[in-house]
Tab-separated table of C-alpha atoms and ligand atoms in Angstrom:
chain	number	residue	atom	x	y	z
Y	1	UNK	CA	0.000	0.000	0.000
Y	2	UNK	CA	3.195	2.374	0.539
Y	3	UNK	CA	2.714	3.311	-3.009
Y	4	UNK	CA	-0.589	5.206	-2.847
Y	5	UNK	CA	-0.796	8.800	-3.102
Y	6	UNK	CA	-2.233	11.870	-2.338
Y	7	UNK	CA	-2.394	15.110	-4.262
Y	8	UNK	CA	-0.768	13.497	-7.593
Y	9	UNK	CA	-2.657	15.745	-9.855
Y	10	UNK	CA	-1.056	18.933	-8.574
Y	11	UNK	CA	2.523	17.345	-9.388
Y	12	UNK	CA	4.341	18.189	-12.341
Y	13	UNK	CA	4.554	16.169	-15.309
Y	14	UNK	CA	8.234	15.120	-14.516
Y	15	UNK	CA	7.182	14.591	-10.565
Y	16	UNK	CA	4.831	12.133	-11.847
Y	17	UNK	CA	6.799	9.994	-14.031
Y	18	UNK	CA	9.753	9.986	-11.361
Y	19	UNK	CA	6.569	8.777	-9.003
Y	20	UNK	CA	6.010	6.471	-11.574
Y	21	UNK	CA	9.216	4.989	-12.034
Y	22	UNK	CA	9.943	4.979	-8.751
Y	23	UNK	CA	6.591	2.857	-7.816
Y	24	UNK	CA	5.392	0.794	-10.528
Y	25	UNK	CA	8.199	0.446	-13.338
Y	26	UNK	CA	11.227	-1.974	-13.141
Y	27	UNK	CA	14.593	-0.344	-12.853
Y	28	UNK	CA	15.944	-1.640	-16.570
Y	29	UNK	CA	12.330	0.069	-18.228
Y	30	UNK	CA	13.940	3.668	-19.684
Y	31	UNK	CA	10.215	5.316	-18.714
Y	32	UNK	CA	11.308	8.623	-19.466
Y	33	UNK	CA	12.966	8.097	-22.575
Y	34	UNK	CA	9.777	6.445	-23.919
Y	35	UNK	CA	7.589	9.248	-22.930
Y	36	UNK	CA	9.609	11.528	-23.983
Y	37	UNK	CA	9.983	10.514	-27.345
Y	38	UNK	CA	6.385	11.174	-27.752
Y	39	UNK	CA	6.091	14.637	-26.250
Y	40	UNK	CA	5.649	17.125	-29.496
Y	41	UNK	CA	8.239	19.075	-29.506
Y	42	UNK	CA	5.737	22.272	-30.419
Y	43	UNK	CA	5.527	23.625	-26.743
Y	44	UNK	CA	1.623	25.086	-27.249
Y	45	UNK	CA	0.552	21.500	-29.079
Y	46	UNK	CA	1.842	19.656	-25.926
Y	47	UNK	CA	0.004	22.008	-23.756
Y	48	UNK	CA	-3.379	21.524	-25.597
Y	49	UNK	CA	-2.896	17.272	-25.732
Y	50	UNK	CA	-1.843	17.798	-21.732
Y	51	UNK	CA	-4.853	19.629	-21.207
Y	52	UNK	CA	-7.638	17.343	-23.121
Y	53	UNK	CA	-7.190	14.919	-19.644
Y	54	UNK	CA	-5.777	15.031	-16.152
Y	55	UNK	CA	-1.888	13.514	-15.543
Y	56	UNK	CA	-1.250	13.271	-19.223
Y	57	UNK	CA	2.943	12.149	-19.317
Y	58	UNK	CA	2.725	11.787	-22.919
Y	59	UNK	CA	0.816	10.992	-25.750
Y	60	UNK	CA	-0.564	7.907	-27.556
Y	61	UNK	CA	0.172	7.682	-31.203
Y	62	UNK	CA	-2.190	5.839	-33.422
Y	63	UNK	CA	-2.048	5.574	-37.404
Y	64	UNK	CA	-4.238	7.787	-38.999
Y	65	UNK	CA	-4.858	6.488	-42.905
Y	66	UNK	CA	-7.260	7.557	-44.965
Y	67	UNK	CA	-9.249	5.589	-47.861
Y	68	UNK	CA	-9.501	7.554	-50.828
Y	69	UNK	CA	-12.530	6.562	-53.948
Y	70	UNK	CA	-16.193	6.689	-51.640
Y	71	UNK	CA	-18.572	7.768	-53.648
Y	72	UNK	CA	-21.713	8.929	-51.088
Y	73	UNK	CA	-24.974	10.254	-53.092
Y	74	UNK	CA	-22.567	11.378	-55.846
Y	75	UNK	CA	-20.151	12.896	-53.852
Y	76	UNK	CA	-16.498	11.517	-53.788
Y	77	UNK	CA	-14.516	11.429	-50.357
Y	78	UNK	CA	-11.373	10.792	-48.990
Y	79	UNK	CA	-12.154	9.239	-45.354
Y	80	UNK	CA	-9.836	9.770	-42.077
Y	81	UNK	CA	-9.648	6.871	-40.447
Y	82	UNK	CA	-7.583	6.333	-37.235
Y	83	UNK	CA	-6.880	2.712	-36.319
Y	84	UNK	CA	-3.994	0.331	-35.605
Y	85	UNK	CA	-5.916	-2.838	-37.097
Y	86	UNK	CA	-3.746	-3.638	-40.030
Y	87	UNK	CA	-6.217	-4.549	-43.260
Y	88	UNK	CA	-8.924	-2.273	-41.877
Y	89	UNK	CA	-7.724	1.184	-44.443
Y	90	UNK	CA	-6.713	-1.363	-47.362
Y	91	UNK	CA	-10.336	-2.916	-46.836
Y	92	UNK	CA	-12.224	0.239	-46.831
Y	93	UNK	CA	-10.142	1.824	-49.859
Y	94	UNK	CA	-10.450	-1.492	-51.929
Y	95	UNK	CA	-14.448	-1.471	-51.543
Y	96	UNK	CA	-14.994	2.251	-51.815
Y	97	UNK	CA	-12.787	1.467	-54.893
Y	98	UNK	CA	-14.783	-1.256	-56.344
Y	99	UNK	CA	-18.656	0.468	-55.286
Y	100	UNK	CA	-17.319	3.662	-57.472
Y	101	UNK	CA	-18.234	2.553	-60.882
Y	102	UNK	CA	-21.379	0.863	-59.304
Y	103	UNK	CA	-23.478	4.213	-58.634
Y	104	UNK	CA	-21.465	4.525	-55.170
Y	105	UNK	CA	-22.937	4.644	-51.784
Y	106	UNK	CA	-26.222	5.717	-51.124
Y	107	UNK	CA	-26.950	7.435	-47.835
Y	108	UNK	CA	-29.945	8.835	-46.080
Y	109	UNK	CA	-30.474	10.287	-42.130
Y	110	UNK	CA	-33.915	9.037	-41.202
Y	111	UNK	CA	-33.913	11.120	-37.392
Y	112	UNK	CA	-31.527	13.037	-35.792
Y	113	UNK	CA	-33.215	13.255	-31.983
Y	114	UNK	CA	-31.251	12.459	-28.685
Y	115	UNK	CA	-32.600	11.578	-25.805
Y	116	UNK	CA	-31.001	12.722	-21.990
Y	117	UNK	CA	-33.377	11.390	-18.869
Y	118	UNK	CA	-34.202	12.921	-15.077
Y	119	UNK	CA	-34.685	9.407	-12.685
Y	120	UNK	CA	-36.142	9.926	-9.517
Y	121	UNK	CA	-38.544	8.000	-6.961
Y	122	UNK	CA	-42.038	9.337	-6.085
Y	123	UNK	CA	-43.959	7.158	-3.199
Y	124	UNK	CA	-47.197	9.051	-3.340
Y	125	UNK	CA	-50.162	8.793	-5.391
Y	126	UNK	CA	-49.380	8.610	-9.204
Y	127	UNK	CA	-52.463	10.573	-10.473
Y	128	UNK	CA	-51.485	13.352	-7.944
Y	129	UNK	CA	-47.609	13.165	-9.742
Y	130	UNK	CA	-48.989	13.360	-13.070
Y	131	UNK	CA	-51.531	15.919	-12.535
Y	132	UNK	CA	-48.255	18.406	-10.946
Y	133	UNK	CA	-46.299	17.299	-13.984
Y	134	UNK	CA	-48.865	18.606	-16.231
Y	135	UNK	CA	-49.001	21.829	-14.661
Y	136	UNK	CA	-45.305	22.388	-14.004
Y	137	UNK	CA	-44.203	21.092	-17.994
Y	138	UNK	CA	-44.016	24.504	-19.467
Y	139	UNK	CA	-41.930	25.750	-16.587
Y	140	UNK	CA	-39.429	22.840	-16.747
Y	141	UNK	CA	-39.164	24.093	-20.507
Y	142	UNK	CA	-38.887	27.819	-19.973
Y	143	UNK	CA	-36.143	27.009	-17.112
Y	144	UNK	CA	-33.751	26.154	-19.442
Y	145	UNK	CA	-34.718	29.426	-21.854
Y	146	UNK	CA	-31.064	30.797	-21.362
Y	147	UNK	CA	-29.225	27.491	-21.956
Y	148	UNK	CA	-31.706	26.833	-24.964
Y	149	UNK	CA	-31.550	29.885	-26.385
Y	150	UNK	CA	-28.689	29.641	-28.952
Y	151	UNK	CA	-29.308	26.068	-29.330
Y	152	UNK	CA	-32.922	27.591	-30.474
Y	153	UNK	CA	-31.190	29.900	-32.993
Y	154	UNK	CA	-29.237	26.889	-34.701
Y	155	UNK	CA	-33.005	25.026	-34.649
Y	156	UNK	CA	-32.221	22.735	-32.117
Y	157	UNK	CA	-33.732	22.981	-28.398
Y	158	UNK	CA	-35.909	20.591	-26.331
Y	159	UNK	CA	-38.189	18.444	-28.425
Y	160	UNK	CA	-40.850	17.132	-25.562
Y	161	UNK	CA	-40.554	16.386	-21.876
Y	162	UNK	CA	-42.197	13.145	-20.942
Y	163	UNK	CA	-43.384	11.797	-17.545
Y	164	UNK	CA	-42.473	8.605	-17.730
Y	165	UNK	CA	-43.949	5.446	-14.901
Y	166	UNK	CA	-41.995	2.456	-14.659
Y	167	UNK	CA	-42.728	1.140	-11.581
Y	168	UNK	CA	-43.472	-1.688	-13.124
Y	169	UNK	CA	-40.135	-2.568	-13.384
Y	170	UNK	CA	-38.700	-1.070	-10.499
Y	171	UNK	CA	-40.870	0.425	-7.439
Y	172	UNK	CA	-41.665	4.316	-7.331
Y	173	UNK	CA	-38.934	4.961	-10.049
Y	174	UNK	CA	-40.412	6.988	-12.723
Y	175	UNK	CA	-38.376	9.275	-15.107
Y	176	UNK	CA	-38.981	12.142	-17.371
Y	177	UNK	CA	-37.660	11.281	-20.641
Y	178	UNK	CA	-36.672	14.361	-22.804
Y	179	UNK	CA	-35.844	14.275	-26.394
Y	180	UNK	CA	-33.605	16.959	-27.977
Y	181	UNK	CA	-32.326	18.342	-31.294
Y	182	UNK	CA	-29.011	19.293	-30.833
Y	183	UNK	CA	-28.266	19.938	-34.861
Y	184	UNK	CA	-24.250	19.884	-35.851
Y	185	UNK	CA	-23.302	19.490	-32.013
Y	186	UNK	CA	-23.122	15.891	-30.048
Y	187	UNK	CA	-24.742	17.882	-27.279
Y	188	UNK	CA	-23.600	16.294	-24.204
Y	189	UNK	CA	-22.965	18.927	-22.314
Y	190	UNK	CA	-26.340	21.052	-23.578
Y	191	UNK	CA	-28.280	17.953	-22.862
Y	192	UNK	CA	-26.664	17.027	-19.273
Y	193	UNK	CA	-27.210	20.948	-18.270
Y	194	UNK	CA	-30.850	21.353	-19.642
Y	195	UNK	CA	-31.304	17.893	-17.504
Y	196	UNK	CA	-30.176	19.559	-14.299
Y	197	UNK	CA	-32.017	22.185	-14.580
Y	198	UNK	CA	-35.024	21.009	-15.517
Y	199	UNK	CA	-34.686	18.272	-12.265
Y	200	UNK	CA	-33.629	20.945	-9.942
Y	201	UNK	CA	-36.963	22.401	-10.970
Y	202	UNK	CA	-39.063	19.729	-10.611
Y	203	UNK	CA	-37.794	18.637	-6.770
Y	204	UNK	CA	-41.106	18.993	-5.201
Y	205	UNK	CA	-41.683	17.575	-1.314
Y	206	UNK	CA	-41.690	13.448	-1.878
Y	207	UNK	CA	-40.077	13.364	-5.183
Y	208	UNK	CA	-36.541	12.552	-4.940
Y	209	UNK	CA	-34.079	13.116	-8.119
Y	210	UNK	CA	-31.319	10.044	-8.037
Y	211	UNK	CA	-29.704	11.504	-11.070
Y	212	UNK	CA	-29.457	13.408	-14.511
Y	213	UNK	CA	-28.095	11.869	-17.574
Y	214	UNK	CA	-28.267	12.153	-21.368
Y	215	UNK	CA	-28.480	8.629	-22.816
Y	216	UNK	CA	-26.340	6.824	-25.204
Y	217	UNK	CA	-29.363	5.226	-26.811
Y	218	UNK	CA	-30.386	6.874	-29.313
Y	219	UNK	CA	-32.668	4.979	-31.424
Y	220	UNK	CA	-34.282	7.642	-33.179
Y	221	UNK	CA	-30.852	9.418	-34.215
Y	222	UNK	CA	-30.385	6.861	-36.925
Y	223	UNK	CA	-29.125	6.810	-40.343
Y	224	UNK	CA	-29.205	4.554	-43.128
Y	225	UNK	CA	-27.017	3.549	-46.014
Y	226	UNK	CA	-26.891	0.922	-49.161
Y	227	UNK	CA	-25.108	0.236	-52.011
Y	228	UNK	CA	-26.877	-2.053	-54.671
Y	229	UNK	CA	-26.016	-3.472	-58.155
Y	230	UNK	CA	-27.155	-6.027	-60.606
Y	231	UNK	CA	-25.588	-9.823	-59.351
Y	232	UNK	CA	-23.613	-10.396	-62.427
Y	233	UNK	CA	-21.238	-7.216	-61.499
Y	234	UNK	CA	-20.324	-8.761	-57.652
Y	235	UNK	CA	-17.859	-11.193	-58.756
Y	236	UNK	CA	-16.117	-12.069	-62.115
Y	237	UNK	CA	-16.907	-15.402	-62.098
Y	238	UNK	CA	-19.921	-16.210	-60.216
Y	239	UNK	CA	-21.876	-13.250	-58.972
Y	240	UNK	CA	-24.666	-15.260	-58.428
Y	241	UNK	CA	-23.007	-17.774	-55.725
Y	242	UNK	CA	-21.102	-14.872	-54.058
Y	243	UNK	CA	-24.672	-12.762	-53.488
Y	244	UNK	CA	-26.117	-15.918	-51.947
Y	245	UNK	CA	-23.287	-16.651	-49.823
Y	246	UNK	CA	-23.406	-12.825	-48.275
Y	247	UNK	CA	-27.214	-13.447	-47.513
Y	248	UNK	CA	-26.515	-16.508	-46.085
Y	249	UNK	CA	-24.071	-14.892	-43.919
Y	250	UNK	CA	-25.912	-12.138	-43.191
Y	251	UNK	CA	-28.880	-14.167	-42.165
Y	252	UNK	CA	-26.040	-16.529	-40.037
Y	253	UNK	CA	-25.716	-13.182	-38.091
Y	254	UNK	CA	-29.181	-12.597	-37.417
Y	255	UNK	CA	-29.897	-15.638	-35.646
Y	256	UNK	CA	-26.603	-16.687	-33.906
Y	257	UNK	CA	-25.391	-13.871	-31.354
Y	258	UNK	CA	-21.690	-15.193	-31.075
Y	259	UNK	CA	-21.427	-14.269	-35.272
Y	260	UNK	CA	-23.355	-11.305	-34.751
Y	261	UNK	CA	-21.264	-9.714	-32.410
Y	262	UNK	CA	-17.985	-10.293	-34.251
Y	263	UNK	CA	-20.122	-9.358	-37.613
Y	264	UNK	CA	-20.980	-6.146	-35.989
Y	265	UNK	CA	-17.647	-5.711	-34.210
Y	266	UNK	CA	-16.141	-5.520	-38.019
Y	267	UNK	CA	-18.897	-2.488	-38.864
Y	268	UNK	CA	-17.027	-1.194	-35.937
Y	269	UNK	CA	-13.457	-1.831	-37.193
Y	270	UNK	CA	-15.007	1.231	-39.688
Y	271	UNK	CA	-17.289	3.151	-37.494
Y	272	UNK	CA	-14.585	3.860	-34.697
Y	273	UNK	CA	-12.210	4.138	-36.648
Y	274	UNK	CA	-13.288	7.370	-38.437
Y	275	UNK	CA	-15.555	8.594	-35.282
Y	276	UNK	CA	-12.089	8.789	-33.649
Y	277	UNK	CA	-10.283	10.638	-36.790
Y	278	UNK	CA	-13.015	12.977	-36.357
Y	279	UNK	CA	-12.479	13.623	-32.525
Y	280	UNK	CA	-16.510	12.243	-31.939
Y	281	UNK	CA	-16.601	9.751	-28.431
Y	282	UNK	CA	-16.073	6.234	-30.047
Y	283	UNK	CA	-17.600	4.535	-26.424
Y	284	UNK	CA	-21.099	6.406	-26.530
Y	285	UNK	CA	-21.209	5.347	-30.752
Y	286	UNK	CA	-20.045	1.561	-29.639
Y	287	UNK	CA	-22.409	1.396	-26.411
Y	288	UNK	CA	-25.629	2.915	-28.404
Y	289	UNK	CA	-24.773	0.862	-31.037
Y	290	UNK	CA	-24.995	-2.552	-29.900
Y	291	UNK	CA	-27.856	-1.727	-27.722
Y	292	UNK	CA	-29.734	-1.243	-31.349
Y	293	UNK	CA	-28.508	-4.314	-32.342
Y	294	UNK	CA	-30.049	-5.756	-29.465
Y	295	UNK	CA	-33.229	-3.679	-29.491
Y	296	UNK	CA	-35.451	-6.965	-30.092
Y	297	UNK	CA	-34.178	-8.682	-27.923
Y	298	UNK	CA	-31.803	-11.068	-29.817
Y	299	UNK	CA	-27.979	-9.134	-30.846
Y	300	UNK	CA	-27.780	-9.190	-33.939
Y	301	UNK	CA	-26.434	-8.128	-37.838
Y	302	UNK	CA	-26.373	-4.189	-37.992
Y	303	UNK	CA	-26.387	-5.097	-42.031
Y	304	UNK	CA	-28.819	-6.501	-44.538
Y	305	UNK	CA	-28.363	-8.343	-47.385
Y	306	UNK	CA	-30.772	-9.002	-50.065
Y	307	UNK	CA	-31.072	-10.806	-53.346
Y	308	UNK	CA	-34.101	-9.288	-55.234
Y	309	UNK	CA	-34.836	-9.599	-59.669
Y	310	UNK	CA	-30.899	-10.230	-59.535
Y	311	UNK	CA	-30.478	-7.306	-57.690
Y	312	UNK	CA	-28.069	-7.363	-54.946
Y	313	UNK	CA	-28.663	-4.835	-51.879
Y	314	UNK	CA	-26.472	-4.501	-48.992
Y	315	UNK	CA	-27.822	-1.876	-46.452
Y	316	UNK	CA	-26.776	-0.430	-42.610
Y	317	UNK	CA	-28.933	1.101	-40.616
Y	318	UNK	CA	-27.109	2.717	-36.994
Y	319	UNK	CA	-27.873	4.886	-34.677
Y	320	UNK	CA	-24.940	7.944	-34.740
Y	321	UNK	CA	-24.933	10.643	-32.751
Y	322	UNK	CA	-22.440	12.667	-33.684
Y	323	UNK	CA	-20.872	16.312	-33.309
Y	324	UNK	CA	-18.913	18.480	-36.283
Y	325	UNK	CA	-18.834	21.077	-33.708
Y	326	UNK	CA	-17.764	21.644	-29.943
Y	327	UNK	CA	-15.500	19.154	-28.212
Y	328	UNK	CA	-12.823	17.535	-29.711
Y	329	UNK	CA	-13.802	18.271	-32.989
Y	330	UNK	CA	-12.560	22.139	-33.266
Y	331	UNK	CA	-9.725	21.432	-30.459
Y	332	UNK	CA	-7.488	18.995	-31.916
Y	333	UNK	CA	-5.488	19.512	-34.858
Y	334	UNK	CA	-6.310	16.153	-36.693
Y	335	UNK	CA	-10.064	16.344	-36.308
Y	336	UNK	CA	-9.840	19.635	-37.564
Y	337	UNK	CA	-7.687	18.266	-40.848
Y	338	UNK	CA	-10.284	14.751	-40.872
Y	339	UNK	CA	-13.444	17.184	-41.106
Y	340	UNK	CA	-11.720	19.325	-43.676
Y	341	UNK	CA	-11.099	16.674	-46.083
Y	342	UNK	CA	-14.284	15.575	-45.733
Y	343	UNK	CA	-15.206	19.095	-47.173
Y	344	UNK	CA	-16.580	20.104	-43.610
Y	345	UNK	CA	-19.613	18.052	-42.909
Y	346	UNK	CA	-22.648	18.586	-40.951
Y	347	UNK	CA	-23.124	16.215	-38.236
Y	348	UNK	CA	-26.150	14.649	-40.757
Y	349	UNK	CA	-23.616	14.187	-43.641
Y	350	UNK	CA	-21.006	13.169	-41.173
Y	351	UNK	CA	-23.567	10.559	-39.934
Y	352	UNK	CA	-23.786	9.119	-43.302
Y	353	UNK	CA	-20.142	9.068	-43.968
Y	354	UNK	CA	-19.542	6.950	-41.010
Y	355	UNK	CA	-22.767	4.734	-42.026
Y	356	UNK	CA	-20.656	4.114	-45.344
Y	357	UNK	CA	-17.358	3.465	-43.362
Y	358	UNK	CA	-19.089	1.040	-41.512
Y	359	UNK	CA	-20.687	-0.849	-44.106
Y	360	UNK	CA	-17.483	-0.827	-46.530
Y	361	UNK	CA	-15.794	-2.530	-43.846
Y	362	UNK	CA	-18.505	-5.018	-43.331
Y	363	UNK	CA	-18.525	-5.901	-47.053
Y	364	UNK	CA	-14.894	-6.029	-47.255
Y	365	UNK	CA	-15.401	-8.423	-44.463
Y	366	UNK	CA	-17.961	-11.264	-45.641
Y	367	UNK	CA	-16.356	-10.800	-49.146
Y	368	UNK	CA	-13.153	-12.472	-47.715
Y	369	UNK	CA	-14.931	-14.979	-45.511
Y	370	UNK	CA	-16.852	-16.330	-48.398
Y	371	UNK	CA	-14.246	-16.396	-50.289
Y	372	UNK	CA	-10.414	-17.050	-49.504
Y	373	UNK	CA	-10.921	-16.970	-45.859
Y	374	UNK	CA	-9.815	-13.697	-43.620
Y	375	UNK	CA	-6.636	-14.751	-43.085
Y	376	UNK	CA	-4.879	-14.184	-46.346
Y	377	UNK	CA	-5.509	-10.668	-46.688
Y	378	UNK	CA	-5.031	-9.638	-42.712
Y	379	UNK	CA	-1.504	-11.720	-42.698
Y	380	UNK	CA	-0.689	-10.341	-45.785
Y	381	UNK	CA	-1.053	-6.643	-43.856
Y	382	UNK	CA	0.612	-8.006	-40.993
Y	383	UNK	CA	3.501	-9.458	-42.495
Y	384	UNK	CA	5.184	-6.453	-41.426
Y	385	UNK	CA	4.103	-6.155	-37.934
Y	386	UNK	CA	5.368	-9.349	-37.671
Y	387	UNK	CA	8.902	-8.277	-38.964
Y	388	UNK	CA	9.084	-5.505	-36.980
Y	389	UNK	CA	8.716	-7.348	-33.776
Y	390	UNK	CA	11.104	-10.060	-35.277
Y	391	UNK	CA	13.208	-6.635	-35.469
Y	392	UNK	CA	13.751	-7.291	-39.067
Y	393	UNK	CA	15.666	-4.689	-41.024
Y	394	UNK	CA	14.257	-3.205	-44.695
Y	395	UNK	CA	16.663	-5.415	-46.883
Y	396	UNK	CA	15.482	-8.637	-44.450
Y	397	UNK	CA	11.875	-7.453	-44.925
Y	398	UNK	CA	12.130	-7.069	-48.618
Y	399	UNK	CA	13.750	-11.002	-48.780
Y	400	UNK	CA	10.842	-12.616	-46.650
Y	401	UNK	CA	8.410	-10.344	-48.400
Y	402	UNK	CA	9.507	-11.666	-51.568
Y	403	UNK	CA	10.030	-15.707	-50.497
Y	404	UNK	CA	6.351	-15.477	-49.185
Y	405	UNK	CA	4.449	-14.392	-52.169
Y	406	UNK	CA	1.653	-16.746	-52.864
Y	407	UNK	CA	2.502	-18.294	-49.419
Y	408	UNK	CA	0.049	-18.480	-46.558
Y	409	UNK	CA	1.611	-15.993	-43.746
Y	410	UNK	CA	2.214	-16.721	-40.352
Y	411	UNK	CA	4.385	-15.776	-37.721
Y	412	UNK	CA	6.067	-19.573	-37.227
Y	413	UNK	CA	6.382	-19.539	-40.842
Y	414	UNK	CA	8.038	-15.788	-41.007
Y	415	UNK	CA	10.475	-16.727	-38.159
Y	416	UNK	CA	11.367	-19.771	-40.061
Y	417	UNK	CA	12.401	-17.609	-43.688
Y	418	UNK	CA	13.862	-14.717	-41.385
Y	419	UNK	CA	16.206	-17.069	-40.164
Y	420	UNK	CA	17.421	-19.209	-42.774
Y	421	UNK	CA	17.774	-15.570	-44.515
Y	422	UNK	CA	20.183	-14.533	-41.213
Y	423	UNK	CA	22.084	-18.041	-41.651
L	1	MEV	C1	-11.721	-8.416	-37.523
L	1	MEV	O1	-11.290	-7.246	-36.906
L	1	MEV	C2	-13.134	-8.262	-38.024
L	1	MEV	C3	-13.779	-9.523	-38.590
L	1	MEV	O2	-13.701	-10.588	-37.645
L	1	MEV	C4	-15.203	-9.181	-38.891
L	1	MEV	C5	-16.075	-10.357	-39.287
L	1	MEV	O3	-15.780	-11.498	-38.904
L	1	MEV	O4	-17.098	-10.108	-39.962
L	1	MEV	C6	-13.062	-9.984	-39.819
């Protein structure tokens, strides 16, 4: 226990790796040549990455790719994605490639509204609680007049306040359940302050507020999108057994939870990958996310697949809540860059880029297992991940690379050429 501590946030950022070192790292570990070598060396930069979080003692790099050729309702993009997964940009960029001379992406927002929630208990009578929550709605919504009011201007603002009764499923706990349009913003903040004000208001003797929170559910802040061509284009071969083989593994998702969920967690590989790019929170997306997939009860496929007068259709529909202003989005550099490539989108065109990221991926995805199997085209990426931790130098890499073409990669197999390359 002699290595808790008290007051570490006021340290320094040196004081706090010495602590560091001095507690929890091994004498031979060079800490502070590791952080150091990914402080920026741009003074102000550092200060804004130190300030996003508390203790920062350095930063963590990621790749950030992008995936050129997605054509979304006739528009082309380039699309930031930020992700250490090694075939997930050559995926993306191979299918955006390939849907281009198909009529592209199509993409469509079908609702945009979040939802935050007041819980609290009420023991008394429930007519007597709805009949003071009908009088006292109008107030609760012209409490939060000064934090509505440029939210208002942009069009946004408080939708409807709801008195909710559950104590069906859980004694005297109601809620009120307030929906919001918070346009280009995420709104966290605008929703979690309307919230507390609105419960602070409604505190009345025997009602007791346990707490304020917007919700990461947003079912009705969805957006859909497809791509679709005529069978004979999917494949040069046989279009016709590659279509039914992605229904057929669509429909596998849809009924068996442990394929949905690494299905879906592909559509992720995509989704994250450029919610992150474009500084949006990657846990509330991945949270409200699988709780759609979930929504009747059974997880499953976030995708649909459908074979219809030899058309093939392969559509997404997610809920996306997503900012392309406030937060992260204006403060760091890289989300500023991701959102100007993407020719500054609104959060509703942003919503349907990341739709088409996450559907790319999951194409990209069910293409290879129906076909040649995953494995060829991720080992083929990480051939050189492998290398590098076999600390392989460039004329070494470009041997093995070259002994192993047409060969099934793995890291036994890699270890094996490496050496007899060394001998
Ligand atoms: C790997 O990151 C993602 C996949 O497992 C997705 C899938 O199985 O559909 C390849």
């Amino acid at each position: 226990m002699s290595s808790l501590v008290s007051g570490f946030s006021k340290l320094n950022k040196q004081e706090k790796i010495n602590w560091l070192v001095a507690n929890f790292l091994k004498e031979n570990v060079n800490a502070n040549e590791i952080l150091s070598l990914y402080w920026n060396t741009d003074k102000q930069l550092q200060q804004l990455h130190d300030d996003f979080i508390e203790n920062t003692v350095s930063n963590y790099y990621m790749p950030f790719g992008i995936a050129p050729n997605f054509v979304i309702n006739n528009k082309v993009y380039t699309i930031p994605m930020a992700i250490e997964e090694s075939s997930v940009v050559a995926a993306a960029s191979l299918v955006a490639k390939f849907w281009s001379d198909k009529g592209g992406f199509k993409a469509k927002v079908i609702n945009t509204e979040k939802v935050g929630q007041v819980h609290f208990m009420f023991e008394g009578d429930k007519h007597t609680l709805q009949d003071y929550f009908i009088v006292k709605k109008q107030e609760l919504i012209l409490v939060t007049d000064n934090i509505t009011k440029n939210m208002r201007k942009r069009g946004g603002g408080i939708l409807e306040i709801e008195l909710r009764d559950k104590t069906l499923e859980l004694e005297n706990y109601y809620q009120l359940h307030v929906t919001f349009e918070t346009k280009d913003s995420m709104g966290a903040n605008f929703i979690n302050s309307c919230l507390e004000t609105i419960a602070k208001e409604f505190k009345k003797d025997g009602i007791n507020i346990v707490m304020s929170i917007l919700s990461n559910y947003v079912p009705n802040c969805l957006v859909k999108a497809e791509v679709s061509c005529s069978v004979d284009k999917l494949h040069p071969t046989n279009g016709k057994l590659f279509a039914d083989k992605m229904v057929q593994a669509v429909a596998i998702a849809n009924v068996e939870p442990h394929r949905a969920v690494t299905h879906n967690k592909g559509i992720m590989n995509g989704i994250d990958a450029v919610v992150i790019a474009t500084g949006n929170d990657f846990r509330a997306i991945e949270a409200g996310v699988h709780a759609y997939a979930a929504k009747s009860g059974t997880y499953k496929s976030l995708t649909s697949c459908k074979v219809e007068n030899e058309i093939f259709t392969f559509s997404i529909e997610v809920p996306l809540a997503l900012g392309t202003v406030g937060g992260l989005t204006s403060t760091h550099p890289l989300s500023k860059l991701s959102l100007e490539m993407l020719d500054n989108p609104n959060a509703k065109e942003l919503m349907q880029i990341i739709a088409v990221a996450g559907l790319a991926q999951n194409y990209a995805a069910l293409r290879a297992l129906t076909t040649t199997g995953i494995q060829e085209g991720h080992m083929k990426m990480h051939l050189v991940n492998i290398l590098n931790q076999l600390e392989a130098n460039e004329q070494e890499k470009e041997e093995v690379t070259k002994q192993l073409i047409g060969k099934v990669v793995s890291y036994s197999g890699v270890a094996e050429t490496l050496k007899k390359i060394r001998a």
